[in-house]
Amino acid sequence: MYQFLIAVRQDGNVLQNEDGETTSHLMGMFYRTIRILESGIKPVYVFDGKPPQLKSGELEKRGERRAEAEKLLAQAQEAGEQENIDKFSKRLVKVTKQHNDECKRLLTLMGVPYIEAPCEAEASCAALVKTGKVYATATEDMDGLTFGTSVLLRHLTASEAKKLPIQEFHFSRILQEMGLTHQQFIDLCILLGCDYCGTIKGIGPKRAIDLIKQHGSIEEILDNIDPNKHPAPEEWLYKQARDLFLEPEVVDCDTVELKWNEPDEDGLIQFMCAEKQFSEDRIRNGCKKITKSRQGSTQGRLDTFFTVTGSISSKRKVQNKDEPISSVYMNRAFESGEQPEMTNDESDTIHYGEINFSAVRTKNHSERSSGQEIIYAEVCHQGKKMNQD
């Protein structure tokens, strides 16, 4: 949703109706969802619940960065520096409860299901994957793997202009090739940096991987490193962070029923046209596309949506311990491809409202020809991770 608020603009400003209400998020959600449906992917949007208490420190840091952006914006405005004005204005974009509620209303009218996670949306996505409700979590945040999602997709909704191939990660294969258990992988991710606690000073990705392989846990690492050279944070809550990754608060998957309905065209016209002043012709045309996507039986593989690279090959070896890793953060330490391009405006900003996807595979393969499968997608609504390089 944050992506829509900064990208869907006219003359540098967010779209608004006659009452001055922002509508960029609705346009982005409407047309992206249609595009997904037309590609044979059935989206299920998952919205963040309350953040865990462990995240309070990270949220406080985000508030400080926001305050700094406000100061820099004021300086840019005083100096008349339009480029910096645009840059810092985007850093202050914030997804509100009203934005969330309006998107939920829009999805309901479009016939697309959504789920409200009790806590972190990605944790619920991982639970849905593990229980067979969905095929994969698709997100730009590798924390999905830390929460244990079986399959993770990246770049599923990247713009066509970027021409980024979809990357598919299989968690069991990652663990196998790295020679780690799930808990050891979590400890590694904590060492590399997460939202819930600090890190040990002077321990980068290469050193962290070596230490986990040698000692097996953070506890053993702490017993075998020089605390003066590599001090751990005071009152380091790594155990609590580990427990949160292992047993997060998630949606009750047994009660989840995923249903895609016909769009409520009259309701969409009332909401999007009468209330939000969108073009009636465009909204009706969108409804036709939704209906056609439901009626057509041409759903296929993900490569009908974007060019897809193969999943992580069993022949692909874990990065040699002597090879440099470009970032100290887990998001990049386990890349199978290149990091998605980020503009300067996006790369150093944290905002709630990033939209991520998960995908589910239909259980009914008997009606498909060989090599064909229906891929659904589940969208996670969560905080936008900051590039912490």
XYZ file of C-alpha atoms in Angstrom:
389
model
C 0.000 0.000 0.000
C 2.915 2.290 0.744
C 4.164 1.545 -2.765
C 0.929 2.869 -4.214
C 0.996 6.020 -2.113
C 4.444 6.997 -3.367
C 4.175 5.645 -6.923
C 0.601 6.418 -8.017
C 0.854 10.175 -8.411
C -0.074 13.011 -10.725
C 2.297 15.949 -11.128
C 4.232 14.665 -8.120
C 1.200 14.643 -5.819
C -0.890 11.755 -4.530
C -4.233 11.251 -6.239
C -7.170 12.824 -4.396
C -10.912 13.119 -4.829
C -12.839 16.390 -4.678
C -12.929 16.223 -0.882
C -9.147 16.064 -0.680
C -9.105 12.385 0.299
C -6.141 10.347 -0.932
C -7.087 7.710 -3.515
C -3.696 6.520 -4.821
C -3.868 3.371 -2.695
C -7.268 2.452 -4.132
C -6.174 2.875 -7.727
C -3.034 0.837 -7.117
C -4.871 -1.922 -5.275
C -7.657 -2.100 -7.859
C -5.488 -2.387 -10.950
C -2.750 -4.555 -9.445
C -5.332 -7.022 -8.167
C -6.968 -7.172 -11.594
C -3.590 -7.795 -13.171
C -2.932 -10.644 -10.757
C -6.347 -12.196 -11.367
C -5.920 -11.956 -15.124
C -2.658 -13.854 -14.773
C -4.388 -16.802 -13.134
C -3.322 -15.913 -9.609
C -5.925 -15.701 -6.861
C -4.833 -13.160 -4.248
C -5.655 -13.307 -0.560
C -4.592 -10.175 1.243
C -3.298 -10.479 4.808
C -3.145 -7.333 6.930
C -0.845 -6.794 9.883
C -2.249 -6.940 13.374
C -0.662 -5.387 16.437
C 3.144 -5.375 16.431
C 4.823 -7.623 19.006
C 6.184 -5.939 22.106
C 9.702 -6.895 21.042
C 9.319 -4.585 18.063
C 8.887 -1.479 20.221
C 12.575 -0.618 19.991
C 12.523 -0.801 16.208
C 9.353 1.278 16.059
C 11.005 3.902 18.256
C 13.952 4.055 15.841
C 11.546 4.492 12.960
C 9.935 7.393 14.769
C 13.336 9.012 15.209
C 14.110 8.601 11.518
C 10.742 10.095 10.652
C 11.458 13.110 12.849
C 14.818 13.530 11.122
C 13.114 13.370 7.721
C 10.737 16.140 8.822
C 13.702 18.362 9.686
C 15.406 17.639 6.375
C 12.175 18.353 4.521
C 11.837 21.726 6.229
C 15.422 22.587 5.272
C 14.822 21.548 1.663
C 11.650 23.639 1.496
C 13.451 26.660 2.885
C 16.237 26.210 0.323
C 13.805 25.555 -2.514
C 15.438 22.215 -3.374
C 12.636 20.442 -5.210
C 14.470 17.132 -5.595
C 15.055 16.884 -1.854
C 11.525 18.093 -1.139
C 10.169 15.171 -3.160
C 12.657 12.796 -1.553
C 11.874 13.648 2.060
C 8.143 14.016 1.429
C 8.038 10.396 0.308
C 9.841 9.363 3.477
C 6.984 10.850 5.467
C 4.245 8.978 3.617
C 2.312 6.886 6.102
C -0.392 4.284 5.661
C -3.324 5.070 7.948
C -6.152 3.009 9.382
C -8.467 4.698 6.886
C -6.256 3.530 4.014
C -6.402 -0.012 5.385
C -10.154 0.035 5.897
C -10.775 1.423 2.419
C -8.623 -1.266 0.831
C -10.478 -3.962 2.761
C -13.774 -2.540 1.551
C -12.455 -2.462 -2.013
C -11.278 -6.077 -1.842
C -14.641 -7.237 -0.528
C -16.424 -5.485 -3.388
C -13.980 -7.057 -5.857
C -14.745 -10.507 -4.457
C -11.204 -11.015 -3.194
C -10.692 -12.433 0.321
C -8.456 -10.916 2.948
C -7.277 -11.991 6.381
C -6.458 -9.861 9.414
C -3.437 -11.347 11.137
C -3.351 -11.117 14.936
C 0.254 -9.932 14.800
C 2.944 -9.993 12.095
C 1.336 -10.715 8.726
C 4.325 -12.661 7.426
C 4.123 -15.057 10.342
C 0.518 -15.841 9.434
C 1.541 -16.236 5.797
C 4.140 -18.797 6.817
C 1.529 -20.642 8.880
C -0.841 -20.736 5.905
C 1.923 -22.195 3.758
C 2.901 -24.811 6.336
C -0.701 -25.952 6.772
C -1.234 -26.293 3.038
C -3.651 -23.405 2.674
C -1.271 -21.599 0.352
C 1.629 -22.584 -1.861
C 4.209 -19.931 -1.015
C 4.819 -16.617 0.656
C 5.822 -13.944 -1.822
C 7.556 -10.966 -0.278
C 10.613 -8.772 -0.590
C 11.411 -9.439 3.076
C 13.340 -12.633 3.770
C 11.876 -12.810 7.291
C 9.265 -15.075 5.729
C 11.906 -17.807 5.754
C 12.778 -17.109 9.379
C 9.118 -17.668 10.265
C 9.384 -21.003 8.455
C 7.500 -20.574 5.192
C 8.146 -23.611 2.999
C 8.395 -21.618 -0.229
C 9.142 -17.933 -0.682
C 8.780 -15.905 -3.877
C 10.421 -12.577 -4.591
C 9.640 -9.978 -7.272
C 6.166 -11.397 -7.937
C 4.742 -7.901 -8.287
C 7.813 -6.018 -9.456
C 7.042 -3.504 -12.154
C 7.558 -4.651 -15.716
C 9.982 -1.779 -16.214
C 12.446 -3.335 -13.768
C 12.332 -6.693 -15.590
C 13.188 -8.589 -12.416
C 12.835 -12.372 -12.643
C 10.781 -14.111 -9.990
C 13.003 -15.867 -7.465
C 11.747 -18.979 -5.691
C 13.295 -20.158 -2.422
C 12.567 -23.560 -0.858
C 13.286 -23.425 2.857
C 14.034 -27.130 3.326
C 16.598 -26.951 0.540
C 18.185 -23.846 2.030
C 18.556 -25.594 5.383
C 19.928 -28.706 3.708
C 22.495 -26.853 1.639
C 23.571 -24.687 4.564
C 23.665 -27.643 6.933
C 21.506 -25.878 9.529
C 18.404 -26.656 11.550
C 15.501 -24.206 11.588
C 16.528 -22.952 15.033
C 20.122 -22.472 13.913
C 18.865 -20.560 10.879
C 16.854 -18.331 13.216
C 19.914 -17.729 15.389
C 21.878 -16.848 12.269
C 19.208 -14.352 11.217
C 19.229 -12.793 14.681
C 22.995 -12.372 14.422
C 22.567 -10.749 11.016
C 19.869 -8.373 12.247
C 16.112 -8.444 12.783
C 13.362 -6.125 14.024
C 13.238 -7.592 17.515
C 16.693 -7.196 19.064
C 20.178 -5.893 18.456
C 23.267 -7.701 17.198
C 26.748 -8.544 18.445
C 29.219 -5.814 17.567
C 31.710 -6.757 14.882
C 29.957 -9.942 13.729
C 29.176 -9.729 10.016
C 27.527 -12.342 7.799
C 30.657 -14.377 7.010
C 31.665 -14.521 10.665
C 28.081 -15.232 11.783
C 27.741 -18.212 9.441
C 31.102 -19.584 10.565
C 30.168 -19.206 14.242
C 26.777 -20.879 13.855
C 28.319 -23.789 11.963
C 31.052 -24.134 14.570
C 29.050 -23.645 17.770
C 25.421 -24.307 16.787
C 23.675 -21.646 18.879
C 23.955 -18.094 20.128
C 24.469 -19.358 23.686
C 27.542 -21.340 22.646
C 28.816 -18.464 20.557
C 28.625 -16.112 23.545
C 30.657 -18.619 25.558
C 33.395 -18.754 22.928
C 33.956 -15.187 21.729
C 35.844 -12.321 23.334
C 33.162 -10.140 25.003
C 35.497 -7.156 24.923
C 36.082 -7.444 21.184
C 32.546 -8.525 20.336
C 30.199 -7.169 23.024
C 26.569 -8.228 22.942
C 23.848 -5.636 23.589
C 22.909 -5.068 27.209
C 19.820 -7.075 28.171
C 19.992 -8.777 24.788
C 16.575 -10.310 24.071
C 17.762 -12.865 21.530
C 15.979 -15.731 23.301
C 12.667 -13.895 23.153
C 13.286 -13.065 19.487
C 14.024 -16.721 18.777
C 10.822 -17.790 20.520
C 8.848 -15.237 18.503
C 10.154 -16.699 15.244
C 9.545 -20.273 16.409
C 6.079 -19.740 17.885
C 4.605 -16.481 16.573
C 1.028 -15.399 17.117
C -0.719 -16.383 13.887
C -4.168 -16.741 12.384
C -6.043 -19.971 13.182
C -5.537 -21.726 9.860
C -8.198 -24.345 10.654
C -10.860 -21.640 10.528
C -9.598 -19.972 7.344
C -11.849 -20.427 4.319
C -10.618 -18.813 1.136
C -13.404 -17.811 -1.243
C -13.279 -15.683 -4.385
C -16.630 -14.218 -5.346
C -18.091 -12.344 -8.288
C -17.384 -8.611 -8.095
C -20.153 -6.385 -6.742
C -20.262 -4.012 -9.705
C -22.938 -1.728 -8.253
C -21.057 -1.550 -4.967
C -17.809 -0.753 -6.750
C -19.450 2.021 -8.754
C -20.893 3.530 -5.582
C -17.595 3.365 -3.698
C -15.036 4.070 -6.408
C -17.056 6.474 -8.576
C -19.711 8.166 -6.433
C -17.500 8.461 -3.343
C -13.960 8.528 -4.720
C -14.586 10.081 -8.168
C -12.917 7.406 -10.298
C -13.992 7.053 -13.924
C -17.119 4.898 -14.142
C -16.074 3.512 -17.517
C -12.744 2.362 -16.116
C -14.273 0.759 -13.048
C -16.887 -1.078 -15.123
C -14.156 -2.226 -17.488
C -12.215 -3.475 -14.481
C -15.258 -5.423 -13.306
C -15.475 -7.085 -16.717
C -11.845 -8.127 -16.442
C -12.431 -9.614 -12.995
C -15.454 -11.569 -14.217
C -13.580 -12.769 -17.294
C -10.653 -13.911 -15.170
C -13.057 -16.025 -13.090
C -14.777 -17.525 -16.118
C -11.669 -18.224 -18.151
C -9.910 -21.497 -17.517
C -6.570 -20.298 -18.784
C -4.827 -20.040 -15.453
C -1.286 -21.237 -15.746
C 2.085 -21.127 -14.167
C 3.776 -18.111 -12.632
C 5.699 -17.590 -15.861
C 2.481 -16.248 -17.382
C 2.749 -13.382 -14.880
C 6.472 -12.673 -15.033
C 9.562 -14.364 -16.378
C 10.507 -16.941 -13.764
C 13.930 -18.177 -12.837
C 14.236 -21.707 -11.618
C 13.916 -22.420 -7.949
C 17.136 -22.701 -6.007
C 18.976 -25.537 -7.704
C 20.131 -28.516 -5.733
C 23.402 -28.057 -7.601
C 23.774 -24.551 -6.204
C 26.264 -24.601 -3.370
C 26.177 -22.490 -0.269
C 28.297 -19.396 -0.677
C 31.907 -20.234 0.066
C 32.893 -18.954 3.461
C 35.770 -17.078 1.856
C 33.517 -15.268 -0.593
C 32.432 -11.778 0.474
C 28.788 -11.116 1.253
C 27.655 -7.681 0.202
C 25.521 -6.835 3.227
C 25.460 -7.623 6.918
C 21.739 -8.171 6.807
C 19.889 -11.426 6.250
C 17.804 -9.970 3.436
C 20.887 -10.025 1.220
C 22.972 -12.763 2.802
C 20.686 -15.435 1.373
C 19.978 -13.937 -2.041
C 19.877 -16.278 -5.024
C 19.954 -13.296 -7.363
C 20.528 -9.595 -7.343
C 18.913 -7.223 -4.891
C 15.906 -5.415 -6.387
C 16.654 -1.885 -7.428
C 15.578 0.759 -4.954
C 15.374 4.466 -5.483
C 17.095 6.689 -2.973
C 13.664 7.684 -1.725
C 12.733 4.103 -0.917
C 16.015 2.561 0.164
C 16.414 4.271 3.500
C 12.842 4.621 4.667
C 10.638 2.418 6.813
C 6.892 2.634 6.433
C 3.962 0.418 7.247
C 1.993 -0.705 4.279
C 4.313 -2.746 2.092
C 2.270 -5.301 0.221
C 3.670 -8.794 -0.048
C 2.290 -11.901 -1.604
C 1.924 -15.554 -0.819
C 0.734 -18.057 -3.362
C -1.289 -21.249 -3.093
C -1.505 -24.117 -5.527
C -4.845 -25.683 -6.364
C -5.420 -29.167 -4.996
C -7.251 -30.173 -8.168
C -4.515 -31.011 -10.655
C -6.452 -33.728 -12.463
C -8.198 -31.194 -14.696
C -4.948 -29.592 -15.804
C -2.699 -30.794 -18.585
C 0.802 -31.891 -17.715
C 2.935 -29.016 -16.481
C -0.053 -26.759 -15.794
C -1.027 -25.621 -12.350
C -3.130 -22.870 -10.854
C -1.129 -20.565 -8.645
C -2.924 -18.409 -6.120
C -1.339 -15.541 -4.282
C -1.718 -14.226 -0.799
C -0.820 -10.671 -0.062
C 0.689 -9.699 3.262
C 0.306 -6.196 4.577
C 3.184 -5.218 6.792
C 5.894 -2.706 7.576
C 8.305 -1.724 4.834
C 11.756 -2.891 5.787
C 14.514 -0.367 5.817
C 17.662 -0.852 3.808
C 20.064 -0.994 6.707
C 23.367 -0.946 4.848
